[in-house]
CSV table of C-alpha atoms in Angstrom, one decimal:
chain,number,residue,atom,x,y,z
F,24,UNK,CA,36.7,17.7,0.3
F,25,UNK,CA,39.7,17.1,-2.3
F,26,UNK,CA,37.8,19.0,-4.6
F,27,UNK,CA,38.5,22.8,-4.3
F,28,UNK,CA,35.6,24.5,-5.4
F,29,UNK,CA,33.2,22.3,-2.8
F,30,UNK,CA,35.4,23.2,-0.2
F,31,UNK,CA,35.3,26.7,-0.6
F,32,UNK,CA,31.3,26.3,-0.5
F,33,UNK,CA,31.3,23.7,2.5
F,34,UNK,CA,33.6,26.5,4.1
F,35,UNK,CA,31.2,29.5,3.3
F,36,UNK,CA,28.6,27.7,4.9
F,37,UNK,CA,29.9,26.3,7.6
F,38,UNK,CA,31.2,29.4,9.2
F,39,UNK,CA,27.7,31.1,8.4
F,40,UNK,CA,25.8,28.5,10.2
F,41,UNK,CA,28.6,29.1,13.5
F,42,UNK,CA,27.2,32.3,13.3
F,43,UNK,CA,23.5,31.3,13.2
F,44,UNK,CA,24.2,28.9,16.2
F,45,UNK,CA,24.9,32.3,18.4
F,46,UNK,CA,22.5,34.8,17.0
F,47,UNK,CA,19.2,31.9,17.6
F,48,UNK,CA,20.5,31.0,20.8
F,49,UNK,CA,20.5,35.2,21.8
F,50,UNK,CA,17.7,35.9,20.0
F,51,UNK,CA,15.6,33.4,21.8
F,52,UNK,CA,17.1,34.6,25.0
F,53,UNK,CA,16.5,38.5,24.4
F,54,UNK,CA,12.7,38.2,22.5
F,55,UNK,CA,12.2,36.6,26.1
F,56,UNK,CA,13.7,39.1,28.2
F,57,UNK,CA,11.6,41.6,26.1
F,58,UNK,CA,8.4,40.1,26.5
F,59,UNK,CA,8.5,37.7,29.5
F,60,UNK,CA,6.2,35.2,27.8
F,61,UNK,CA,6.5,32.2,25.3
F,62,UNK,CA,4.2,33.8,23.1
F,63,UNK,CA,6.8,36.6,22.2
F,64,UNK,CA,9.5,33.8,21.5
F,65,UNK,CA,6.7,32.1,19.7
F,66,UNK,CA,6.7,35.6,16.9
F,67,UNK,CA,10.3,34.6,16.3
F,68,UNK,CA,9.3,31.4,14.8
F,69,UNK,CA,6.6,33.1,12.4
F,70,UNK,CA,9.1,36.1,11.8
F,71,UNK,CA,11.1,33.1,10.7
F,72,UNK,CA,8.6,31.9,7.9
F,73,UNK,CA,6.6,34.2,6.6
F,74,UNK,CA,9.5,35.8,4.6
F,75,UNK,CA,9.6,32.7,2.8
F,76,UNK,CA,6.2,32.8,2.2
F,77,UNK,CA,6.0,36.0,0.7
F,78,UNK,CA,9.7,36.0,-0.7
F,79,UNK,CA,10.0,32.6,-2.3
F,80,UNK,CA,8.5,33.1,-5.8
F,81,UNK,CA,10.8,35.9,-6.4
F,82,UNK,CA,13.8,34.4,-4.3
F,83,UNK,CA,13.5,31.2,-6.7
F,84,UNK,CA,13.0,33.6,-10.1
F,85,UNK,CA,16.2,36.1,-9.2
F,86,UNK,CA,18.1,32.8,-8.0
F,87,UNK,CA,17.8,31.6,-12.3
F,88,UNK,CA,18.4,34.9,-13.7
F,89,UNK,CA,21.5,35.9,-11.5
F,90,UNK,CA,24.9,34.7,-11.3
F,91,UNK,CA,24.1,32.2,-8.2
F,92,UNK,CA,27.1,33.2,-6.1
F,93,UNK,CA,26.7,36.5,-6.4
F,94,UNK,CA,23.0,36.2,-5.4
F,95,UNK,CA,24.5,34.1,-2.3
F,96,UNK,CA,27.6,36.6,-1.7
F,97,UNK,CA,24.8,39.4,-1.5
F,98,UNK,CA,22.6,38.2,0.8
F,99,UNK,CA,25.6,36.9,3.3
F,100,UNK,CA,26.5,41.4,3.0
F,101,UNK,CA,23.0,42.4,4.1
F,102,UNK,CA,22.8,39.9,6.7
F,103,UNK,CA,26.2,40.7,8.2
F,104,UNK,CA,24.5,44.3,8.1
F,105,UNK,CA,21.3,43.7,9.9
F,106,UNK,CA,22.9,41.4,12.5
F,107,UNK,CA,25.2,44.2,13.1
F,108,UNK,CA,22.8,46.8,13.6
F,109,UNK,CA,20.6,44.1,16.7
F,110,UNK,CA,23.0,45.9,19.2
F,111,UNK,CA,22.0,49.4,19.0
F,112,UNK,CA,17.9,47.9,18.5
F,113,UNK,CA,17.7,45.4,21.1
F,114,UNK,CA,15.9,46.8,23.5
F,115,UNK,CA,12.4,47.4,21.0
F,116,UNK,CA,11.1,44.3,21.0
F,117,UNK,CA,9.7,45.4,17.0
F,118,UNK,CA,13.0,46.5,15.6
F,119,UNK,CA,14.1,42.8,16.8
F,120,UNK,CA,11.4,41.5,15.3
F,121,UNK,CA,12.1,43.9,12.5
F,122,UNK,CA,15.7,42.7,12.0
F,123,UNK,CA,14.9,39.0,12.2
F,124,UNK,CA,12.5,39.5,9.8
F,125,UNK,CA,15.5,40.5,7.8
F,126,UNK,CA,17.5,38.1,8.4
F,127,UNK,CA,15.0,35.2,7.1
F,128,UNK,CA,14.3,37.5,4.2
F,129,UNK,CA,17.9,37.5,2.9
F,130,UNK,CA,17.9,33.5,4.0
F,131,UNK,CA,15.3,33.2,1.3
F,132,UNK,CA,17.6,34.4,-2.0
F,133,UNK,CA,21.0,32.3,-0.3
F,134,UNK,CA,19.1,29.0,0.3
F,135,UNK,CA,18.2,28.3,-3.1
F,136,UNK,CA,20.8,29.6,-4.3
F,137,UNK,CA,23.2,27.3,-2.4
F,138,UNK,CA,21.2,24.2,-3.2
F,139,UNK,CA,21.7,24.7,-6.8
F,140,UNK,CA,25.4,25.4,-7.0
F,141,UNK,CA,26.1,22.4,-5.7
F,142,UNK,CA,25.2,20.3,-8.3
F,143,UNK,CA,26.9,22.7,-10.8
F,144,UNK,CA,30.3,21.7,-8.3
F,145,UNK,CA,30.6,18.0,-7.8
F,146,UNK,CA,29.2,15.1,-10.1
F,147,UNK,CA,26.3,13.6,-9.5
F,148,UNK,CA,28.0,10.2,-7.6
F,149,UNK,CA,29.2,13.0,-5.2
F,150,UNK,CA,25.8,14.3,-4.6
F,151,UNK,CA,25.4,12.4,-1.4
F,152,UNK,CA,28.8,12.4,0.2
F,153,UNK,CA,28.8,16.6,-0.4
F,154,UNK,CA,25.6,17.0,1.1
F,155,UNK,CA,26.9,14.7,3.9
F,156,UNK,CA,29.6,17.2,4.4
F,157,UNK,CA,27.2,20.1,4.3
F,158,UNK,CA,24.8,18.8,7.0
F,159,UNK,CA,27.3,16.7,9.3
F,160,UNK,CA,28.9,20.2,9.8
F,161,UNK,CA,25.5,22.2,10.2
F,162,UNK,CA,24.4,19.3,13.1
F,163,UNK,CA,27.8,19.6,15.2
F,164,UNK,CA,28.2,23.5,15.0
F,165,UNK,CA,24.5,23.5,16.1
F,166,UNK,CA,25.5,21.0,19.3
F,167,UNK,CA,28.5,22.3,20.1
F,168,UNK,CA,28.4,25.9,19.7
F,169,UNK,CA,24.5,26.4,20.9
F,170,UNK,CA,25.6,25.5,24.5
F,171,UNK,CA,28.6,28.4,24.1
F,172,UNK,CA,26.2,30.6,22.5
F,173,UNK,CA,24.5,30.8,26.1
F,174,UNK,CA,28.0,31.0,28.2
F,175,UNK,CA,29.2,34.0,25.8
F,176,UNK,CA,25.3,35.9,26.4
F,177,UNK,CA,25.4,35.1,30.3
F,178,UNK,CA,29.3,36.3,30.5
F,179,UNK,CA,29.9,39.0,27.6
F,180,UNK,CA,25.9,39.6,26.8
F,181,UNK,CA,23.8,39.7,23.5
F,182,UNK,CA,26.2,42.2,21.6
F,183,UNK,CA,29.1,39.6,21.3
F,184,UNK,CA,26.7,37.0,20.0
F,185,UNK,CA,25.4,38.9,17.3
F,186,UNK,CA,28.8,40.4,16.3
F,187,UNK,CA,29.9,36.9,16.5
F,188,UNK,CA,27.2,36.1,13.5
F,189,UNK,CA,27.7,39.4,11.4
F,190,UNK,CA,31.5,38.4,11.3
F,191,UNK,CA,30.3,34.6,10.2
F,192,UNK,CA,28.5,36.1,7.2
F,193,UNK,CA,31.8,39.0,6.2
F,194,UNK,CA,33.9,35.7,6.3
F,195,UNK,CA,31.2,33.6,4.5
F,196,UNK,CA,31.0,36.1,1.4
F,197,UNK,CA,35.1,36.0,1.3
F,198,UNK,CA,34.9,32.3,0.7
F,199,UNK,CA,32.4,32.8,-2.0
F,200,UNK,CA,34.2,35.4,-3.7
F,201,UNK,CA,36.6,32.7,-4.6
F,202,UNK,CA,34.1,30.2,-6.0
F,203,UNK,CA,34.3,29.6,-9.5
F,204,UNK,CA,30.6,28.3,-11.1
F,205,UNK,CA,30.0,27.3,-14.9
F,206,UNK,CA,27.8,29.6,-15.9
F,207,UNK,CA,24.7,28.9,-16.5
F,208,UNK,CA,23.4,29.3,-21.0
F,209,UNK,CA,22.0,32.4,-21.5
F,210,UNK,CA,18.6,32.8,-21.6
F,211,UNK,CA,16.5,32.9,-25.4
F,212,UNK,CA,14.2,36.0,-24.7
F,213,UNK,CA,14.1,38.1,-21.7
F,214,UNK,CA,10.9,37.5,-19.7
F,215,UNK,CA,9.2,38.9,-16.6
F,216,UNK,CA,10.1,37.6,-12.7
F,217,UNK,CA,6.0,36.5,-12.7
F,218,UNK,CA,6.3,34.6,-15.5
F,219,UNK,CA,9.4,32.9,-14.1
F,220,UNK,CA,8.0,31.6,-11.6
F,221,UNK,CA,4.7,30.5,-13.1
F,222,UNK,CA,7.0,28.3,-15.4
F,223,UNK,CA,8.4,26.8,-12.6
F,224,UNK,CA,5.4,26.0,-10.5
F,225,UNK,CA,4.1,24.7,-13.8
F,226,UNK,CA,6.9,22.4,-14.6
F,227,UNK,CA,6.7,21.0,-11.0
F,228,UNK,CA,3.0,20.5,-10.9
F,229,UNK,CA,3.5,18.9,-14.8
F,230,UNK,CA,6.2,16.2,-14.1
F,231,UNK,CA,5.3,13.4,-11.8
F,232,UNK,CA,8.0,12.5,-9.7
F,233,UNK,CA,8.5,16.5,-8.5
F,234,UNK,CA,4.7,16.7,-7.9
F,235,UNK,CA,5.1,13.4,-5.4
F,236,UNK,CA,8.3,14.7,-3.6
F,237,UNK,CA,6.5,18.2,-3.2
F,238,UNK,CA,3.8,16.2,-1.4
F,239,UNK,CA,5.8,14.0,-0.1
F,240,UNK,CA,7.7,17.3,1.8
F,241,UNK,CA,4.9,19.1,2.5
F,242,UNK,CA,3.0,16.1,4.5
F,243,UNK,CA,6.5,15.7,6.2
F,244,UNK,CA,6.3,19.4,7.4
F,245,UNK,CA,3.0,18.4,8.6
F,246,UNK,CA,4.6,16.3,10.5
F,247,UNK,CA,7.3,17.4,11.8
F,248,UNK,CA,6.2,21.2,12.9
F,249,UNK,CA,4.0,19.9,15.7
F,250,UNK,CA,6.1,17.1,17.0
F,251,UNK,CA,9.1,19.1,16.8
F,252,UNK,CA,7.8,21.5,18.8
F,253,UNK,CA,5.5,19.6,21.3
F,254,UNK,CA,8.4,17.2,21.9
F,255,UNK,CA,8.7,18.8,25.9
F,256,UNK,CA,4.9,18.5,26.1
F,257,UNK,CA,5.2,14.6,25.3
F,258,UNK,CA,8.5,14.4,27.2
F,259,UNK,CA,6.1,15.9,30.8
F,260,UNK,CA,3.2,14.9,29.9
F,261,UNK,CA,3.5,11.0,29.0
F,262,UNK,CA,7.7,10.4,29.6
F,263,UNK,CA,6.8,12.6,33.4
F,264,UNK,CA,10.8,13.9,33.0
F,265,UNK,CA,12.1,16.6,34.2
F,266,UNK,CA,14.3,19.8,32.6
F,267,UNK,CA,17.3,17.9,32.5
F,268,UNK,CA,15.7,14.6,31.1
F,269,UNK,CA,14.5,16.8,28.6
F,270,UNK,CA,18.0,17.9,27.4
F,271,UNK,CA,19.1,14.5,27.2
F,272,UNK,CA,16.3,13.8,25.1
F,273,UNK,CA,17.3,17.1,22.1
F,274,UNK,CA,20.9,16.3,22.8
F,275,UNK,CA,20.2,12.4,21.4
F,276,UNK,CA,18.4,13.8,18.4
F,277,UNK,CA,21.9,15.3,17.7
F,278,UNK,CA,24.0,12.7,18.4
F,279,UNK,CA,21.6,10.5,15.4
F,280,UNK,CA,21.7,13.5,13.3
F,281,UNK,CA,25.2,13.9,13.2
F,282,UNK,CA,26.3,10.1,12.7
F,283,UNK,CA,23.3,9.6,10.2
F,284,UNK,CA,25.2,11.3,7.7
F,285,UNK,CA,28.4,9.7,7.9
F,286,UNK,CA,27.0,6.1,7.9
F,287,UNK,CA,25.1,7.2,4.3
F,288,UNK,CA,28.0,8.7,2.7
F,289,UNK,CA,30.2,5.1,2.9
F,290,UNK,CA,27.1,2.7,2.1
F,291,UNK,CA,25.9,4.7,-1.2
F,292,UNK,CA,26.6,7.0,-3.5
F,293,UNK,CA,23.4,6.9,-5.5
F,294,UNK,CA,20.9,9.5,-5.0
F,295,UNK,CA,17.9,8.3,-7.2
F,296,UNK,CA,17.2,4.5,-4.5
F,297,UNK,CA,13.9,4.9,-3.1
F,298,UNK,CA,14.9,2.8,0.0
F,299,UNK,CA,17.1,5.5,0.8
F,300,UNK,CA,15.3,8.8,0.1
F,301,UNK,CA,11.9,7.2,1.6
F,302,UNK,CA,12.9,5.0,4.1
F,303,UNK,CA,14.1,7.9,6.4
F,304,UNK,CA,10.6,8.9,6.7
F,305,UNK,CA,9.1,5.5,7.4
F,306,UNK,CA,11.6,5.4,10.1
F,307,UNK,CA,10.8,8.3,11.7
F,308,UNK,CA,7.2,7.8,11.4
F,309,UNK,CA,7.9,4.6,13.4
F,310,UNK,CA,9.9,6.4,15.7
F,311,UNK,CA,6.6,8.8,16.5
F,312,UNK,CA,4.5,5.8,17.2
F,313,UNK,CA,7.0,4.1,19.8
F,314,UNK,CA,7.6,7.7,21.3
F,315,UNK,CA,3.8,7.9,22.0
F,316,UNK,CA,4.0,4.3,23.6
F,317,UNK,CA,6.7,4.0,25.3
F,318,UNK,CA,7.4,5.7,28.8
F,319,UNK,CA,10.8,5.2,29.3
F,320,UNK,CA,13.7,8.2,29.6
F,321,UNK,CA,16.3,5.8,28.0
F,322,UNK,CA,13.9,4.0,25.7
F,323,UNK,CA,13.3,7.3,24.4
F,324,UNK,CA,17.0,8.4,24.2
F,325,UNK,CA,17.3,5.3,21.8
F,326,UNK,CA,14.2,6.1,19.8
F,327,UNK,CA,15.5,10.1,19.6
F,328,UNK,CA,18.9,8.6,18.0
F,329,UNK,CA,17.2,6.6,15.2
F,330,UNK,CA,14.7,9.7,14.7
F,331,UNK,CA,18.2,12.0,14.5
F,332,UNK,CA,19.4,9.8,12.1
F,333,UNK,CA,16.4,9.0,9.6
F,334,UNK,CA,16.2,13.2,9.6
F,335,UNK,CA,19.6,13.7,8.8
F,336,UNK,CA,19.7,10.9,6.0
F,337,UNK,CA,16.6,11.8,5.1
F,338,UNK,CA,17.1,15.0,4.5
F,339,UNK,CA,20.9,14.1,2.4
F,340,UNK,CA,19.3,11.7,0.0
F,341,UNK,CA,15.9,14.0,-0.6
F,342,UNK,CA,18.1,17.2,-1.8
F,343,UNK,CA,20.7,15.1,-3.7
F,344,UNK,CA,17.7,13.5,-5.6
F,345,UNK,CA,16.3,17.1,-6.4
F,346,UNK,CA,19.8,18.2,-7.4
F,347,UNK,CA,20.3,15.1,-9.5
F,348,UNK,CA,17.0,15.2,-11.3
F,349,UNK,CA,15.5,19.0,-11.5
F,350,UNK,CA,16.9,21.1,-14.7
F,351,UNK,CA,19.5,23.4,-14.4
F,352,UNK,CA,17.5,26.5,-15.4
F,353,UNK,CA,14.9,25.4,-13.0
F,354,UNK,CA,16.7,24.9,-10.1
F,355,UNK,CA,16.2,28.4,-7.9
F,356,UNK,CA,12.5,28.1,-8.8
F,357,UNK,CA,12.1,24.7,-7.9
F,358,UNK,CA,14.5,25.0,-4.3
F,359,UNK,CA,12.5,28.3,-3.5
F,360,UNK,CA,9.1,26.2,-4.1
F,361,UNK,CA,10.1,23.5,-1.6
F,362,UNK,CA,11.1,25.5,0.8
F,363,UNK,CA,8.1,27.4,0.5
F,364,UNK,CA,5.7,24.2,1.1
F,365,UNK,CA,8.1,22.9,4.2
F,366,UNK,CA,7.6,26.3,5.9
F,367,UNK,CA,4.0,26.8,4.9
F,368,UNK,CA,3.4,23.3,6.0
F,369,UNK,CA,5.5,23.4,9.3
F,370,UNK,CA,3.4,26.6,9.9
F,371,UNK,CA,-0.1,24.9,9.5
F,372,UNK,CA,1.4,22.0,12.0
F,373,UNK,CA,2.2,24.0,14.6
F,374,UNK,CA,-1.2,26.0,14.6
F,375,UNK,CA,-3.2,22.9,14.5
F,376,UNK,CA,-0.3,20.8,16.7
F,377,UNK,CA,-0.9,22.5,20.0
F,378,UNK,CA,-5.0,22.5,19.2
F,379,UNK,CA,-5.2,18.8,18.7
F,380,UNK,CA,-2.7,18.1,21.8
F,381,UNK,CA,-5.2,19.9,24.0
F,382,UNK,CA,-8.4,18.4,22.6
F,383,UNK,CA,-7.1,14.3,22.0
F,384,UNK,CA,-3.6,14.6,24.4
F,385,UNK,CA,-0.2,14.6,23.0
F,386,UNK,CA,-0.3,10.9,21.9
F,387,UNK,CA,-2.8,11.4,19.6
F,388,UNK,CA,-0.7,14.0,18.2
F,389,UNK,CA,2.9,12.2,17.7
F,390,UNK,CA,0.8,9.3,16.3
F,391,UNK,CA,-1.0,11.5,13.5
F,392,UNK,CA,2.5,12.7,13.0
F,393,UNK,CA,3.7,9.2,12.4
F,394,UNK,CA,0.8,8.5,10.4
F,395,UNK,CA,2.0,11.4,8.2
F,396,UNK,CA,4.9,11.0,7.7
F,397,UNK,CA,4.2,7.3,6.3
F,398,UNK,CA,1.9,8.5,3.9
F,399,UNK,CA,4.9,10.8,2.6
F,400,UNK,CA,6.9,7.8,2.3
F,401,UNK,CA,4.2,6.2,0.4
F,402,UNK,CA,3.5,9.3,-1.7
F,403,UNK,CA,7.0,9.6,-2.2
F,404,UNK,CA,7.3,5.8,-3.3
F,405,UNK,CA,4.6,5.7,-6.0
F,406,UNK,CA,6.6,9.1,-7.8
F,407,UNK,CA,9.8,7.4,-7.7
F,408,UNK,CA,8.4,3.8,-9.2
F,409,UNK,CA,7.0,5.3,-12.1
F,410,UNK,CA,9.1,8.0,-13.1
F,411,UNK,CA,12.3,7.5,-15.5
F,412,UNK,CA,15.6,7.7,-14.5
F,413,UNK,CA,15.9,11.1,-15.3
F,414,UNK,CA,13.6,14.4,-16.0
């Protein structure tokens, strides 16, 4: 935080994500309202990842071509726009779907974006500490502002929520308008957006250790779609809780993910330790299996902490590995890739999730996601022993 330029990014982000903690909890709360059923709120989540499926070769291609914070500063301007404009659409069910569509579109071009300024900001013995910053503030706007999210739709109603998250992303943009990047060299010949990105899903699929941590996130998304979402289905069918248990349950998840950070940032500084990029996962695999054993509400609050915390330190070391090792030039393409296989994969998972829950039970289910998310540890742990310290 001393150094200026990371702050002013930490800041742009930070206030963007307040906004996002108001405009998911409304969102959820007026596709329902709309439709009466969970399958309506259940289009939000696909309205939510396809853009990145369609979007992310392109997202990852413009991302190395363009100036990266103006790419960023643009997409935080057409999302203040469309969250704007929910007000006067809210009551089609389509234009929300429309504008949320939108939203995740413009997501698509800032995310990469984001995750490869910061290595262009901070050294890499900072990697791990700044994206300890970035996510400890993500986890606590997310806890603490969710819950207000739902007092200021119940008291003031949808329209403050999303104006809430349209100002976010106007006061996001002004922070970035004020971050100074070295530029990037110039590129030797001019060549085609297509092209682009074949180069970069070539270099990944070429080099070994990106090829293990793309498999390593995409078996992880396997994971984590369906047990993610099934968690209330485990927490009635095998914990027998109620509503309120169940709260307790998402609210430890946040208390791990939020500490989980903190903890990383004072015992390393090195991004490239396989204990700590891969032992996250084997943790939370664990985590599954005692989950689908145990019966316990506060046995399970205890198991939901360490699960917060191997995701959150999980997810620190994996992108300040990427940042440390992927080429400059590459990095959009490469960002816009993974991002790509976690939604694709986290789409797959929650298809085949609620199938499998109904034909085995939910055990079955937070055990295969266990099992997973082992076998992306191990994945993850052959790339890392045979690759040199650098790409």
């Amino acid at each position: 935080m001393r150094q200026q330029q990371y702050r002013r990014l930490w800041t742009a982000r930070t206030i963007s994500q307040w906004g996002d903690a108001f405009n998911t909890v409304a969102l959820v709360l007026l596709v329902y309202s709309l439709t009466g059923s969970g399958l309506g709120v259940s289009g939000m989540v696909i309205a939510e990842i396809i853009p990145v499926l369609v979007l992310a070769p392109l997202a990852g291609s413009l991302v190395d071509r363009l100036p990266r914070v103006k790419v960023m500063i643009t997409a935080d301007l057409i999302r203040a726009g469309l969250a704007f404009a929910l007000p006067f659409v809210d009551g089609s069910v389509f234009n929300v779907y429309f504008i949320a569509v939108g939203l995740s579109a413009a997501s698509v071009f800032f995310n990469p974006a984001s995750q490869s300024v910061l290595p262009s900001i901070v050294k890499e013995r900072d990697l791990v500490a700044a994206n300890s910053g970035l996510w400890t503030a993500a986890v606590i706007s997310q806890v603490v502002l969710a819950p207000l999210a739902g007092v200021v739709v119940g008291v003031f109603g949808y329209d403050w929520a999303f104006w809430i998250n349209a100002a976010s992303y106007l006061a996001s943009a002004a922070a970035l308008l004020r971050l100074k990047v070295p530029a990037h060299p110039a590129r030797a010949k001019r060549s085609t957006w297509y092209r682009d990105a074949r180069e970069g899903l070539s270099e990944l699929a070429g080099h070994r250790l990106l090829r293990a941590l793309a498999t390593t996130q995409f078996l992880a998304a396997l994971s984590a779609g369906a047990t993610g979402a099934l968690l209330v289905v485990l927490a009635q069918d095998h914990l027998r809780l109620d509503e309120a248990s169940f709260g307790l349950l998402i609210g430890a998840i946040g208390v791990g993910a939020a500490i989980g950070p903190l903890i990383l940032s004072r015992i390393t500084d090195n991004p490239r330790r396989p204990g700590f990029v891969l032992g996250p996962f084997v943790l939370r695999g664990l985590v599954d299996a005692v989950l689908a054993t145990i019966t316990g509400l506060y046995s399970a609050m205890v198991a939901l902490v360490v699960y917060g915390l191997g995701t959150s330190t999980g997810a620190v070391t994996f992108n300040s590995l990427l940042q440390a090792e992927i080429p400059e030039k590459l990095r959009g393409r490469i960002f816009a890739t993974f991002d790509m296989l976690w939604q694709s994969g986290r789409l797959l998972s929650l298809l085949l999730g609620g199938i499998a829950a109904d034909l085995f039970g939910i055990r079955a289910v937070f055990y295969l996601g266990g099992a997973l998310l082992l076998a992306a540890a191990w994945t993850g742990w052959r790339g890392l022993r045979n690759t040199p310290a650098t790409i």
